[in-house]
XYZ file of C-alpha atoms in Angstrom:
637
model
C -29.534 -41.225 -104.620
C -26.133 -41.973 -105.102
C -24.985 -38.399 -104.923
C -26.710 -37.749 -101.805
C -24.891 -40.729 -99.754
C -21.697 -39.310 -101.224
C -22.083 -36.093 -99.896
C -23.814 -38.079 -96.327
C -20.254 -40.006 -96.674
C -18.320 -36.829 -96.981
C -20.534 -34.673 -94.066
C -19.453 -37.575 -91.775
C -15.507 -37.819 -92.725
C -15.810 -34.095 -92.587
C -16.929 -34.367 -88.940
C -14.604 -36.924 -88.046
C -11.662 -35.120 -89.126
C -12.960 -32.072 -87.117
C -12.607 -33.542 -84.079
C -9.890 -35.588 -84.271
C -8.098 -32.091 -85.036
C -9.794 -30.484 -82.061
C -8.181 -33.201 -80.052
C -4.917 -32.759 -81.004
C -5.225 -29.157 -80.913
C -6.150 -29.539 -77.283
C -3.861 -31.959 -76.463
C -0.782 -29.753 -77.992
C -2.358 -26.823 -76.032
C -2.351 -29.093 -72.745
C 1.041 -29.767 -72.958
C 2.746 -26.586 -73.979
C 0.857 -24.560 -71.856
C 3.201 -22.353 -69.065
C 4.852 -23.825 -65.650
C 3.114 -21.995 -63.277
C -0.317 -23.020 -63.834
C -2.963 -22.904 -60.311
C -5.316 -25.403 -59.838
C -8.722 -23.708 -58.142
C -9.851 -26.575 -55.364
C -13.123 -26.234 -54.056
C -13.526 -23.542 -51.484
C -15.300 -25.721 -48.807
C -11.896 -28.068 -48.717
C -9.374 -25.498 -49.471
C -11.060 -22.574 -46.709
C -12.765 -24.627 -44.642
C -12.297 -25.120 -40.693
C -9.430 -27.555 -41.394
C -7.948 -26.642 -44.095
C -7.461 -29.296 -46.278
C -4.188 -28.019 -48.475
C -2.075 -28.419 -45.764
C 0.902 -27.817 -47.975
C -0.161 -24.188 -47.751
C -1.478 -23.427 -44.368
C -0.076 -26.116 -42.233
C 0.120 -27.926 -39.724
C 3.443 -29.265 -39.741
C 3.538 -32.683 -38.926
C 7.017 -33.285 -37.654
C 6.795 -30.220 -34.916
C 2.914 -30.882 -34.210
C 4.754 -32.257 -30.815
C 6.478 -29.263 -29.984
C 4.246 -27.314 -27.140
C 5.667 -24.285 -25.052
C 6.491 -24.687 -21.948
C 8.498 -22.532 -20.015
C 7.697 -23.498 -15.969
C 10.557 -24.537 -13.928
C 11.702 -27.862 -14.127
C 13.334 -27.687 -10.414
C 13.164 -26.267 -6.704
C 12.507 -22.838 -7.580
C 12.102 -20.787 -4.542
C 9.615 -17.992 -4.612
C 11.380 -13.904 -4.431
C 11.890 -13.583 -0.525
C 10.842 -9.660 1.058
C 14.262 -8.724 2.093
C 16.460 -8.346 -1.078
C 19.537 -6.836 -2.143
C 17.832 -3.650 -3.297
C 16.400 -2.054 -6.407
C 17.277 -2.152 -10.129
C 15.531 0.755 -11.877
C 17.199 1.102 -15.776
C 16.172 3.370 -18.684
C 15.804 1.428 -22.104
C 16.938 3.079 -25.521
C 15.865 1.845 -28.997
C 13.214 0.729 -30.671
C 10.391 -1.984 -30.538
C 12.973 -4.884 -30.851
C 15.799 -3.745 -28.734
C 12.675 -2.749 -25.953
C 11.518 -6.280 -25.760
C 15.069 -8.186 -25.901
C 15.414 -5.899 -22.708
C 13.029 -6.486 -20.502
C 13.364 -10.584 -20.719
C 17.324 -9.654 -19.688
C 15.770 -7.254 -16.937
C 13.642 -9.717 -15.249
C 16.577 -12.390 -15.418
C 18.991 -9.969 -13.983
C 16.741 -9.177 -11.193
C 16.733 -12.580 -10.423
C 20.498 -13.141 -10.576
C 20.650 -10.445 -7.881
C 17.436 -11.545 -5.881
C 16.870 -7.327 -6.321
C 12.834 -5.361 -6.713
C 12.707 -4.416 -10.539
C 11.316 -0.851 -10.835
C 9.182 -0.956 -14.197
C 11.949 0.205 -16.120
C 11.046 4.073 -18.257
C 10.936 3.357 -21.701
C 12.781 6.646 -23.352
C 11.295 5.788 -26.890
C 7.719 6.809 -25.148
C 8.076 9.402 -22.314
C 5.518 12.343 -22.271
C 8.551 14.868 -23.210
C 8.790 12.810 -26.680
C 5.463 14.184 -27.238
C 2.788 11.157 -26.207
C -0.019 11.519 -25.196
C -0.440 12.273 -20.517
C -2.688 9.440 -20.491
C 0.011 7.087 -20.634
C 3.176 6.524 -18.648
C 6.542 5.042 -20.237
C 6.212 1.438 -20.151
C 1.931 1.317 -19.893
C 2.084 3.195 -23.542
C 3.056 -0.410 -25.263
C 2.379 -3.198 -22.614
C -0.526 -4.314 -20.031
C 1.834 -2.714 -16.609
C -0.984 -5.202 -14.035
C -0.311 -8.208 -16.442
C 3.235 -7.938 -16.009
C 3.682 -7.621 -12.853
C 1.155 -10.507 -12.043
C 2.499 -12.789 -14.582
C 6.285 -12.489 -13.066
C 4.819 -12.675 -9.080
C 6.350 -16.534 -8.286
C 9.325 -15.324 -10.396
C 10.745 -11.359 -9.726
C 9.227 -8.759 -6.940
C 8.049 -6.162 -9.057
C 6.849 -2.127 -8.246
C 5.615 0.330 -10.237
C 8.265 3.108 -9.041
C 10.823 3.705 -6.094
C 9.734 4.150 -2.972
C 9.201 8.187 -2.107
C 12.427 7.179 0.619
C 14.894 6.761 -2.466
C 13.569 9.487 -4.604
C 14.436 11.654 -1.807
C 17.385 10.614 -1.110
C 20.419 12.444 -0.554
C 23.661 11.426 1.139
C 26.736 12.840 2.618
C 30.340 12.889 0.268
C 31.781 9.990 2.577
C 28.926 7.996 1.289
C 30.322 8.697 -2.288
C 33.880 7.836 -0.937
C 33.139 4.799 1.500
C 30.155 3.389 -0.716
C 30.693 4.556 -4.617
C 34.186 4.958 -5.218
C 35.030 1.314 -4.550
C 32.056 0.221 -6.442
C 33.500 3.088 -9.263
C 36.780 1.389 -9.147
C 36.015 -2.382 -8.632
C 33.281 -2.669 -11.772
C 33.923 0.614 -13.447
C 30.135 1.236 -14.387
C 27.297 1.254 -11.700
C 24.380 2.569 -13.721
C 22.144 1.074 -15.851
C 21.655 2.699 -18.766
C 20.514 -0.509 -21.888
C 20.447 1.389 -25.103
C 21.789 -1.866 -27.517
C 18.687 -4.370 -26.633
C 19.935 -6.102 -23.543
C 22.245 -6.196 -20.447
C 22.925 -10.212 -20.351
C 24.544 -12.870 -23.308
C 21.960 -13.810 -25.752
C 22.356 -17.770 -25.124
C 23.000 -18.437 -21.130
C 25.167 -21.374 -20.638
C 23.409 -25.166 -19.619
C 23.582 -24.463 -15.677
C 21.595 -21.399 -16.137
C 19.041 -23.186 -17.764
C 15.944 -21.843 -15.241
C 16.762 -18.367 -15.899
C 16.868 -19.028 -19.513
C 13.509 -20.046 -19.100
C 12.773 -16.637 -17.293
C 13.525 -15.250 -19.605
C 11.087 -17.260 -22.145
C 8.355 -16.689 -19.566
C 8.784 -12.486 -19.836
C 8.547 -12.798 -23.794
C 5.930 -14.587 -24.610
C 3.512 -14.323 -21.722
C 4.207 -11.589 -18.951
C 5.154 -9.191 -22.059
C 1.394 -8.483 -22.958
C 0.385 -5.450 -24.816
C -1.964 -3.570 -23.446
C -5.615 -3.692 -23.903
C -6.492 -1.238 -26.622
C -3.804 -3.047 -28.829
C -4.543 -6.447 -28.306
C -8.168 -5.477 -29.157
C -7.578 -3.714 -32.238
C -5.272 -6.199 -33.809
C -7.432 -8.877 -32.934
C -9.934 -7.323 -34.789
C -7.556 -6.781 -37.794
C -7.202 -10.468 -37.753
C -11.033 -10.637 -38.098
C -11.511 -8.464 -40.873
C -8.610 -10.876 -42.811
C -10.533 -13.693 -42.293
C -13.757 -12.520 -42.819
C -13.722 -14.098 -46.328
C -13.309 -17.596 -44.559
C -9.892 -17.607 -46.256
C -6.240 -17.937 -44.130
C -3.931 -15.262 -44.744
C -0.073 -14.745 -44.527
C 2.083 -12.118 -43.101
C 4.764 -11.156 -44.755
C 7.597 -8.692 -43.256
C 9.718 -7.438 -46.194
C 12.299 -6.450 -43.417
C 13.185 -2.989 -45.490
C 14.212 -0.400 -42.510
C 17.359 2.087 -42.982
C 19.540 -0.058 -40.806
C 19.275 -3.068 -43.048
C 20.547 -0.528 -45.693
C 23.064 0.950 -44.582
C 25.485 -2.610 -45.014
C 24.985 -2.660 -48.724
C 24.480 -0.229 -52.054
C 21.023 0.180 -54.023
C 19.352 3.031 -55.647
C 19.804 5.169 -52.727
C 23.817 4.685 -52.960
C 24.275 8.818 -52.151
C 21.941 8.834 -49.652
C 23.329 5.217 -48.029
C 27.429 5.924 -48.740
C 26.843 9.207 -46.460
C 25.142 7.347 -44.144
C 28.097 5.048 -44.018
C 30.768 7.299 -43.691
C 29.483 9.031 -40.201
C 28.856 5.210 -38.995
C 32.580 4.094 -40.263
C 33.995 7.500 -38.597
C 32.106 6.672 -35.523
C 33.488 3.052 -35.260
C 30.289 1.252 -35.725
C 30.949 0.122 -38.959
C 34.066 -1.491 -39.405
C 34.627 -1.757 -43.099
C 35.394 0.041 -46.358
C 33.188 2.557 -47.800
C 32.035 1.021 -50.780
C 30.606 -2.865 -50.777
C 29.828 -5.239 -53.476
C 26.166 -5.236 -53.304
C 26.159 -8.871 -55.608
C 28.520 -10.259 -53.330
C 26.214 -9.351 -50.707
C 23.626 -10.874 -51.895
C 25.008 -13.925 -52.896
C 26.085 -14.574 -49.546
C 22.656 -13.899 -48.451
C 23.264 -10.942 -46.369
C 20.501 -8.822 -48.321
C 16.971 -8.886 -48.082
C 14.625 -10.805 -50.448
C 12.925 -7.809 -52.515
C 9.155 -7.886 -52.561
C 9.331 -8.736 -56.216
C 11.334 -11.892 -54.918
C 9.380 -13.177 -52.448
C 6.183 -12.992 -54.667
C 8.092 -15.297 -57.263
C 8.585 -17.470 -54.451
C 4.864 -17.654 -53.264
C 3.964 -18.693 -56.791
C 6.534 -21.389 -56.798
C 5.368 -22.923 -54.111
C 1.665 -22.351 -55.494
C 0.024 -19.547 -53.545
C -2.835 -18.354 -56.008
C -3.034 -15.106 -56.754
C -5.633 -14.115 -54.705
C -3.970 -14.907 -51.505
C -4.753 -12.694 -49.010
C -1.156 -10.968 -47.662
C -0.982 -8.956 -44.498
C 2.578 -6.477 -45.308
C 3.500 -5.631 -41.525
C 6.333 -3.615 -40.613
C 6.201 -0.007 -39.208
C 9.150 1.187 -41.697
C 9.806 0.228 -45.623
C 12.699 1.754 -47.038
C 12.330 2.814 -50.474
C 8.364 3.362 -49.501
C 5.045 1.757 -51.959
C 7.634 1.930 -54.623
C 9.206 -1.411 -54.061
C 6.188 -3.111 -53.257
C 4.569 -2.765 -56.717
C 5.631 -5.705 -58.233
C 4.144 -8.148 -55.088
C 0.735 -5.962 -55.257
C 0.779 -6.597 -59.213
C 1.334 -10.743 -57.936
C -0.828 -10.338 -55.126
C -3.734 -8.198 -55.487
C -5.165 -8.944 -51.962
C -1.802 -7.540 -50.272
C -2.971 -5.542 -47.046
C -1.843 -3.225 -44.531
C -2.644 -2.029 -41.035
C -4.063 1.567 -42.992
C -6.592 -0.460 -45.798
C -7.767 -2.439 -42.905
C -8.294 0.583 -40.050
C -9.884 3.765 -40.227
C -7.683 7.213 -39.285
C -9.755 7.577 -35.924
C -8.820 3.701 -34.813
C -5.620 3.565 -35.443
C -5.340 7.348 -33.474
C -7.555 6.500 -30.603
C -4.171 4.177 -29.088
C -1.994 7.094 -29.233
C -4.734 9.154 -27.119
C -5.225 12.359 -26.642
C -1.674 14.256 -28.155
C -1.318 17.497 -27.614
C -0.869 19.576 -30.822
C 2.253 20.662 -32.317
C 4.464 23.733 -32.620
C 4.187 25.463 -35.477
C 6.870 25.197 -38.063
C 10.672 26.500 -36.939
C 11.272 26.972 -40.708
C 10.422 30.716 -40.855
C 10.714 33.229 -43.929
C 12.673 36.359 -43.038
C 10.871 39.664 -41.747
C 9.992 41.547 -44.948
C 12.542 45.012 -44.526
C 11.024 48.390 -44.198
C 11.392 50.928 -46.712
C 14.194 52.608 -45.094
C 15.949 49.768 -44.846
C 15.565 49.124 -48.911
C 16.416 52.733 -49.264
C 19.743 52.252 -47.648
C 20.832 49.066 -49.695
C 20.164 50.800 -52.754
C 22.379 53.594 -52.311
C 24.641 51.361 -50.665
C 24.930 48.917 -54.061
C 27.890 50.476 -56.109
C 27.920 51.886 -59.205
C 25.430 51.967 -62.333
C 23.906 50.257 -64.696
C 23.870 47.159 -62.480
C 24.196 44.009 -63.848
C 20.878 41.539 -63.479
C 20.597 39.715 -60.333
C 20.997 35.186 -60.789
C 18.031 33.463 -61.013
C 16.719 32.017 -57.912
C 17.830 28.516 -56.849
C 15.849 25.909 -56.402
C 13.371 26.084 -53.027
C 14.073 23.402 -50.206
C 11.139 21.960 -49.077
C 10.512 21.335 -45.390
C 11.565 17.358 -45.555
C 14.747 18.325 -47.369
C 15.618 20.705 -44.477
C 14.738 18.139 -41.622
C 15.272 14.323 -40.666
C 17.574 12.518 -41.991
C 17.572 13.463 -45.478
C 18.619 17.049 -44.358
C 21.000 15.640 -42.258
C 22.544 13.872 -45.146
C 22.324 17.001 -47.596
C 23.432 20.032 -45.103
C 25.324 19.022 -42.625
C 28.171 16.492 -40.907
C 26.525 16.109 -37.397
C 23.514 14.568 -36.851
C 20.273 17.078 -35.695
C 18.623 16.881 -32.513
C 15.480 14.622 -34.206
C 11.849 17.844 -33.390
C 9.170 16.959 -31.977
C 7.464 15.771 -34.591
C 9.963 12.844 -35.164
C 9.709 11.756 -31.056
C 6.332 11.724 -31.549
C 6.576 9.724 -34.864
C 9.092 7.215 -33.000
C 6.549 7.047 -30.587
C 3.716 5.882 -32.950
C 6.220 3.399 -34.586
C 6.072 1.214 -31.600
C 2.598 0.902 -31.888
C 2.315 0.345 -35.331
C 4.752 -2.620 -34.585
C 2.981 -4.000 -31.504
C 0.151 -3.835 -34.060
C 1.599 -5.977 -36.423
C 3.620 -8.384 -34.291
C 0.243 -9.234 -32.880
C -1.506 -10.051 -36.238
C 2.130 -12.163 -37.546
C 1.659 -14.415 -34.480
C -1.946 -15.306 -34.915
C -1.068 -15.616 -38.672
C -1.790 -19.010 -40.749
C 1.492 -18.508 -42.601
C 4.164 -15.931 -41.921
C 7.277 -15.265 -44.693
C 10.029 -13.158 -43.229
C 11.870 -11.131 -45.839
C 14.880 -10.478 -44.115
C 15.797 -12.297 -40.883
C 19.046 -13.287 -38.539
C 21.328 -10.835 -39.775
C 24.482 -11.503 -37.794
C 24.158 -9.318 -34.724
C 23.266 -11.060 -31.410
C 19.814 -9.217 -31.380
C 17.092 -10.095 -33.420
C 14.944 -8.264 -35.745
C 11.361 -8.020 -36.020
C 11.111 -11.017 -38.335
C 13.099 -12.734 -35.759
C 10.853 -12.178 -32.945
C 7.766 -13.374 -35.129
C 9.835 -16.467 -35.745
C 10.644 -16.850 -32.624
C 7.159 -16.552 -30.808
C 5.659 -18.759 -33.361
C 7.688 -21.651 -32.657
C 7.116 -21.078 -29.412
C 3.286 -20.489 -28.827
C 2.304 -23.077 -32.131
C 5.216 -24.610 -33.625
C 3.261 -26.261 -36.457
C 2.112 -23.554 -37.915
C 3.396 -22.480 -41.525
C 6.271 -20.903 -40.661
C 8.621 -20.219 -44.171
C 12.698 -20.098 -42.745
C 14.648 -19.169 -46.112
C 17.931 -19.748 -46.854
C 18.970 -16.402 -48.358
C 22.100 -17.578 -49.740
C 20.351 -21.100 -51.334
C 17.663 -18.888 -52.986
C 19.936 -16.294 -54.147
C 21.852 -18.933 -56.351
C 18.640 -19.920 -57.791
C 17.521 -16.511 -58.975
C 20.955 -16.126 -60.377
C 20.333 -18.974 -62.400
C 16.914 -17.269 -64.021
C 17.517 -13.682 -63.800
C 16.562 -12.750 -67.425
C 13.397 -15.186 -67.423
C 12.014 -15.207 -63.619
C 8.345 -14.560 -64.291
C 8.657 -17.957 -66.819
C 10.555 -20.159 -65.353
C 12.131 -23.720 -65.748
C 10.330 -26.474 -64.340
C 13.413 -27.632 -62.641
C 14.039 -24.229 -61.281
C 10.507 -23.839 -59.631
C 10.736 -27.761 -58.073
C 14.166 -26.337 -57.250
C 12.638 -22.898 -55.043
C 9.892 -25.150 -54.163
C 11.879 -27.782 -52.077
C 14.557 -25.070 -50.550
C 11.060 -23.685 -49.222
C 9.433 -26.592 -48.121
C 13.095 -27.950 -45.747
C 12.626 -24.488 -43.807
C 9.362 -25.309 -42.768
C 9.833 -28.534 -40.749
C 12.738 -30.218 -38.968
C 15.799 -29.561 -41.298
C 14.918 -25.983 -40.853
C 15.336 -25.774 -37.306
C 18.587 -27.717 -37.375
C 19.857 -25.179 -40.044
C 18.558 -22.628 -37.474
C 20.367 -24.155 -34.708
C 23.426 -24.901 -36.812
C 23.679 -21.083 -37.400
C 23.382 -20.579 -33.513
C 26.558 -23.207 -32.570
C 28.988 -20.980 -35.780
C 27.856 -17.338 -35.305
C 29.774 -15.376 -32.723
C 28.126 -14.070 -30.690
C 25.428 -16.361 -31.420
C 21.644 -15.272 -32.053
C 19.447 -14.455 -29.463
C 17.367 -17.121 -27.651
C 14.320 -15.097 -28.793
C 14.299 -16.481 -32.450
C 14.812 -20.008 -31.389
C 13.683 -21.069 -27.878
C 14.435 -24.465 -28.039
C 15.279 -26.607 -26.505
C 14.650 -25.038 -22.928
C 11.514 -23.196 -23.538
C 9.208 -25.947 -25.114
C 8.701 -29.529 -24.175
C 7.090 -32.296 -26.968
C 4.288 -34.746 -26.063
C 6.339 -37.119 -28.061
C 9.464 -39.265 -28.413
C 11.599 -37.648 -31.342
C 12.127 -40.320 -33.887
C 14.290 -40.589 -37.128
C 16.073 -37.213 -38.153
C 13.833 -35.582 -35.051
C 15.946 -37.061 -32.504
C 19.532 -34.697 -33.790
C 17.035 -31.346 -33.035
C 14.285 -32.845 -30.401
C 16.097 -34.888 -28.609
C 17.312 -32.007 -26.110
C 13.392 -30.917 -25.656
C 11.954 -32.567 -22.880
C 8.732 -34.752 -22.441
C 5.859 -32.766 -21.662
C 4.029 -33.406 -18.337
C 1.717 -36.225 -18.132
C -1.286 -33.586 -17.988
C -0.260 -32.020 -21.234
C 0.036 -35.217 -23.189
C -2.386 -36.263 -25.443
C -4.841 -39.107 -24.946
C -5.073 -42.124 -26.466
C -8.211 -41.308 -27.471
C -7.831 -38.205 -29.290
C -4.638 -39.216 -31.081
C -6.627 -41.987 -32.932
C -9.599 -39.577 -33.291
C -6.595 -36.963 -34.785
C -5.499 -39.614 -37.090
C -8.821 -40.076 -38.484
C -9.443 -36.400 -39.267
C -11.489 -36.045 -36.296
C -14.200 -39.312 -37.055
C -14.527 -42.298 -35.632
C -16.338 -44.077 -37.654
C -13.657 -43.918 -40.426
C -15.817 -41.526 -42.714
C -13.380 -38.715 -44.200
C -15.452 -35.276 -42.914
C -13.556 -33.277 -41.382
C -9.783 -34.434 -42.729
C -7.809 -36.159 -45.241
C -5.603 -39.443 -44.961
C -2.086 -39.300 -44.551
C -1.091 -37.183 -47.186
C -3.350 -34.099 -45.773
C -1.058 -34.828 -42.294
C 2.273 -33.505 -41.709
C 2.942 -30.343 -44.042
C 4.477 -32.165 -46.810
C 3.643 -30.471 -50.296
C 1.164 -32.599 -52.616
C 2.066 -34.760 -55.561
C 2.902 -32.320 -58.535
C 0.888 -30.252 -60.068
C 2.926 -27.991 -61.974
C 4.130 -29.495 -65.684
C 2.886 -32.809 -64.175
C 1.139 -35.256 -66.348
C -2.545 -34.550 -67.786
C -3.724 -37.632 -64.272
C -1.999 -35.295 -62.152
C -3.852 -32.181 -63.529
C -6.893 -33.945 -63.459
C -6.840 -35.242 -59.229
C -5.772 -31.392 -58.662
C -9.203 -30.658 -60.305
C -9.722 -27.723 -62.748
C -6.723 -25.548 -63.823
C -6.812 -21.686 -63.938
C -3.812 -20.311 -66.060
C -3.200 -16.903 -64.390
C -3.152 -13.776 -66.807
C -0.336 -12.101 -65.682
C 1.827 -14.987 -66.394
C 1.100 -14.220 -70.240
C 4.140 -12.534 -71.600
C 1.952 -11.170 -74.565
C -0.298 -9.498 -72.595
């Protein structure tokens, strides 16, 4: 008996000791597990019509106020019949420079009370290769929409009257008429091949034409049906799951390139070297590609930005929409974000061959190949070399060189490796141009109906902006509230200096550090930096990545730090206020009866990132809910 309640007293100490080591085992576990650490919320909150991380997917409180509006504010007389004539211009470049153009078009028109003739797009004329369905400007935009979008503003025609086509005049007309024209202005055509014909920022008195030129961009400049359908239906497909998604634009193309060194230094150092003998770059061959980018005048690498999604606690199976019609250095420099990311997307893995064809139409099909092998010679001719080849034994002929393939030969590659002078670009490269602009209506489309949109390369000094610009741009104009990420290049570039041998296990500092450079962009403080850069570049950035103030009004008062950036926007119309009604119902997350279906409390309002979850205490880990440690974080895997 008294064996047996030893061995009871021993069974029980035995247990006790078990899990009081479990415990600590756990508890060590707990609190030397990694930084980055997601914490799964329940789908219904997290996906649901409202989304209820609002750190994530917005909307942002402090610019909830912001609404476009870009009417006239004063006596704005409608375009009279009789005018001063016609303005009919061609328009080089691509999909940025083609819609910085036409909002300086329409202005100019104006200016001169003058008929705009819907100007030829050169980038998509049938002798490029398009399809004859189309004509220049009706291959990327809606032609009716624009034209009855601008009626109250600009007299607008579809082509010159068969009168002026026709025309033909005497040579005292070039003597009495041109030649003092020639001599007084120096230029009288109309050529725009560098993105516009007018400043990018018109000064205070112009202030209705700047708004002109806010009204072309973002609602007479509407892409054309077949587009507009197809990328609305992209931005079905991404939310089919219920789940937002983000667009991302790593901003990769050649030109972005060509002002610094990377793995391509042969290919980009050529490249140079014509632009620097052509006088459009003004500096020395070689650059300091660290300087560069600590000044923040590179891109953020895909690799980069996905470090940055997890800082600010994007999990992994975030659904990213990569848009862009160009990415130099190709899939290649996208591996590390799709390793992140698995659910990173494209225009191709979301549309079949035959959709994404059908809005180029009907093409018709190519030449065959110039690249020709030589005529196989007769045997009279082989007869004659070989008497013709000197004297005997012979010695053995070299071994043949290397074959040039076909992409080697043509492009821009062969350009670099063959000769000094750029080639005419063949027909398969107009074409290809051609397609580009679609591919980037496309996507411009789906990164303004985005939830979230992260630019990877944006405002890079010139006064024209880049894609990433526009997106920027249009989204603070059409929904300012909406997650948009404005990175400070240079900021974030100091921080990865700081980690660069352990950036996939970072300091806790160092990711609160990312996190809250981040988090300023989104809200006020970004916009000011935004507008700060706009008062010290020369010549400052164009009004189409940051229409305020003229272009938007708020429903609002600015208050607090709001009134330094909103205090030039003006008070909306009394119809486009909101009422008193719905701002309490708003407040209350859409009940009135207090219940919490349907939103949050204050900290669900506004944008602002939630209390800490990452190295936080075990409370704070336990509100966020259950925690998820993701895989690839493990360095021993």
């Amino acid at each position: 008996m008294f064996h047996t309640s030893k061995i009871k007293l021993a069974t029980f100490v035995g247990i006790i000791l078990s899990v009081a080591s479990l415990i600590v085992h756990l508890y060590l576990a707990n609190s030397s597990s990694r930084e980055l650490i997601y914490y799964r919320l329940p789908v219904d909150n997290l996906y649901g019509p409202r989304f209820k991380f609002k750190a994530l997917w917005g909307p942002v409180g402090s610019l909830e106020s912001l609404q476009p509006y870009a009417n006239p504010r004063k006596v704005y007389p409608a375009p009279s019949e009789s005018n001063n004539g016609y303005i009919y211009a061609k328009i080089y470049g691509g999909f940025e420079r083609i819609r910085s153009s036409m909002c300086d078009l329409v202005t100019v028109a104006r200016l001169l009370n003058a008929t705009l003739v819907i100007p030829e797009i050169q980038a998509s004329l049938q002798s490029k290769g398009i399809s004859s369905k189309f004509k220049s400007f009706s291959y990327l935009y809606n032609e009716a929409q624009f034209i009855e979008a601008l009626t109250k503003d600009v007299t607008i025609i579809g082509s010159l009257p068969r009168s002026l086509k026709e025309y033909s005049a005497s040579p005292s007309f070039y003597l009495d008429e041109v030649l003092p024209k020639l001599k007084g202005s120096k230029v009288i055509g109309l050529v725009i091949a560098d993105g516009g014909c007018l400043q990018s920022v018109l000064p205070p008195t112009m202030v209705e034409y700047q708004r002109l030129r806010c009204k072309v961009a973002f609602m007479a400049l509407d892409f054309r049906p077949e587009i507009k359908a197809l990328g609305t239906q992209i931005v079905e497909r991404l939310r089919a799951s219920g789940k937002p998604y983000l667009a991302y634009h790593p901003g990769l193309v050649k030109e972005t390139w060509h002002s610094m060194d990377d793995l391509h230094t042969e290919l980009i150092q050529h490249r140079r070297k014509q632009m620097i003998k052509k006088g459009i770059l003004h500096e020395e061959l070689s650059v300091d590609s660290f300087i560069r980018k600590r000044n923040g005048s590179c891109p953020l690498m895909p690799e980069e930005v996905g470090l940055l999604l997890r800082a600010v606690e994007y999990p992994p199976d975030t659904i990213i929409y990569l848009a862009g019609s160009e990415t130099f250095g190709g899939q290649r420099v996208l591996l590390p974000l799709r390793a992140m990311y698995g659910n990173t997307v494209d225009r191709s893995s979301l549309c079949g061959k035959t959709e994404l064809s059908s809005l180029a139409g009907p093409e018709s099909p190519l030449p065959a190949s110039t690249v020709q092998p030589p005529p196989p010679k007769t045997k009279e001719e082989l007869q004659e070399e070989w008497k013709k080849a000197g004297p005997r034994p012979r010695p053995l002929p070299p071994p043949p060189g290397r074959p040039f393939y076909r992409h080697e030969k043509e492009g821009w590659y062969g350009w670099l490796a063959e000769a000094e002078v750029e080639p005419d670009p063949t027909t398969m490269d107009l074409r290809m141009n051609a397609h580009r602009l679609l591919w980037d209506a496309l996507d411009y489309h789906v990164s303004v109906e985005a939830d979230a949109f992260f630019p990877g390369f944006n405002d890079d000094g010139s006064r024209w902006p880049d894609f990433s610009s526009l997106v920027m741009g249009h989204r603070l104009h059409k929904s300012a509230s909406k997650i948009t990420y404005r990175p400070d290049r240079r900021r974030l570039a100091e921080l990865f200096g700081t980690t660069s041998s352990n950036r996939y296990h970072p300091s806790r500092n160092w990711t609160l550090a990312m996190r809250e450079s981040l988090k300023k962009g989104l809200g006020v403080d970004g916009l000011a930096a935004a507008a700060d850069r706009m008062t010290e570049q020369l010549p400052p950035p164009s009004f189409l990545s940051h229409p305020l103030p003229g272009c938007s009004c708020r429903t609002s008062p600015a208050a607090g730090d709001q009134e330094v950036l909103l205090g030039g926007v003006e008070i909306c119309p009394e119809w486009m206020r909101p009422s008193p009604v719905s701002v309490s119902l708003r407040a209350t997350g859409g009940k009135d009866d207090g219940s919490e279906e349907g939103g949050g409390g204050e900290d669900e309002v506004g944008g602002e990132f939630p209390p800490e979850t990452v190295g936080g205490s075990k409370a704070d880990a336990a509100a966020a809910g259950p925690s998820e440690q993701d895989e690839e974080m493990d360095p021993d895997d």
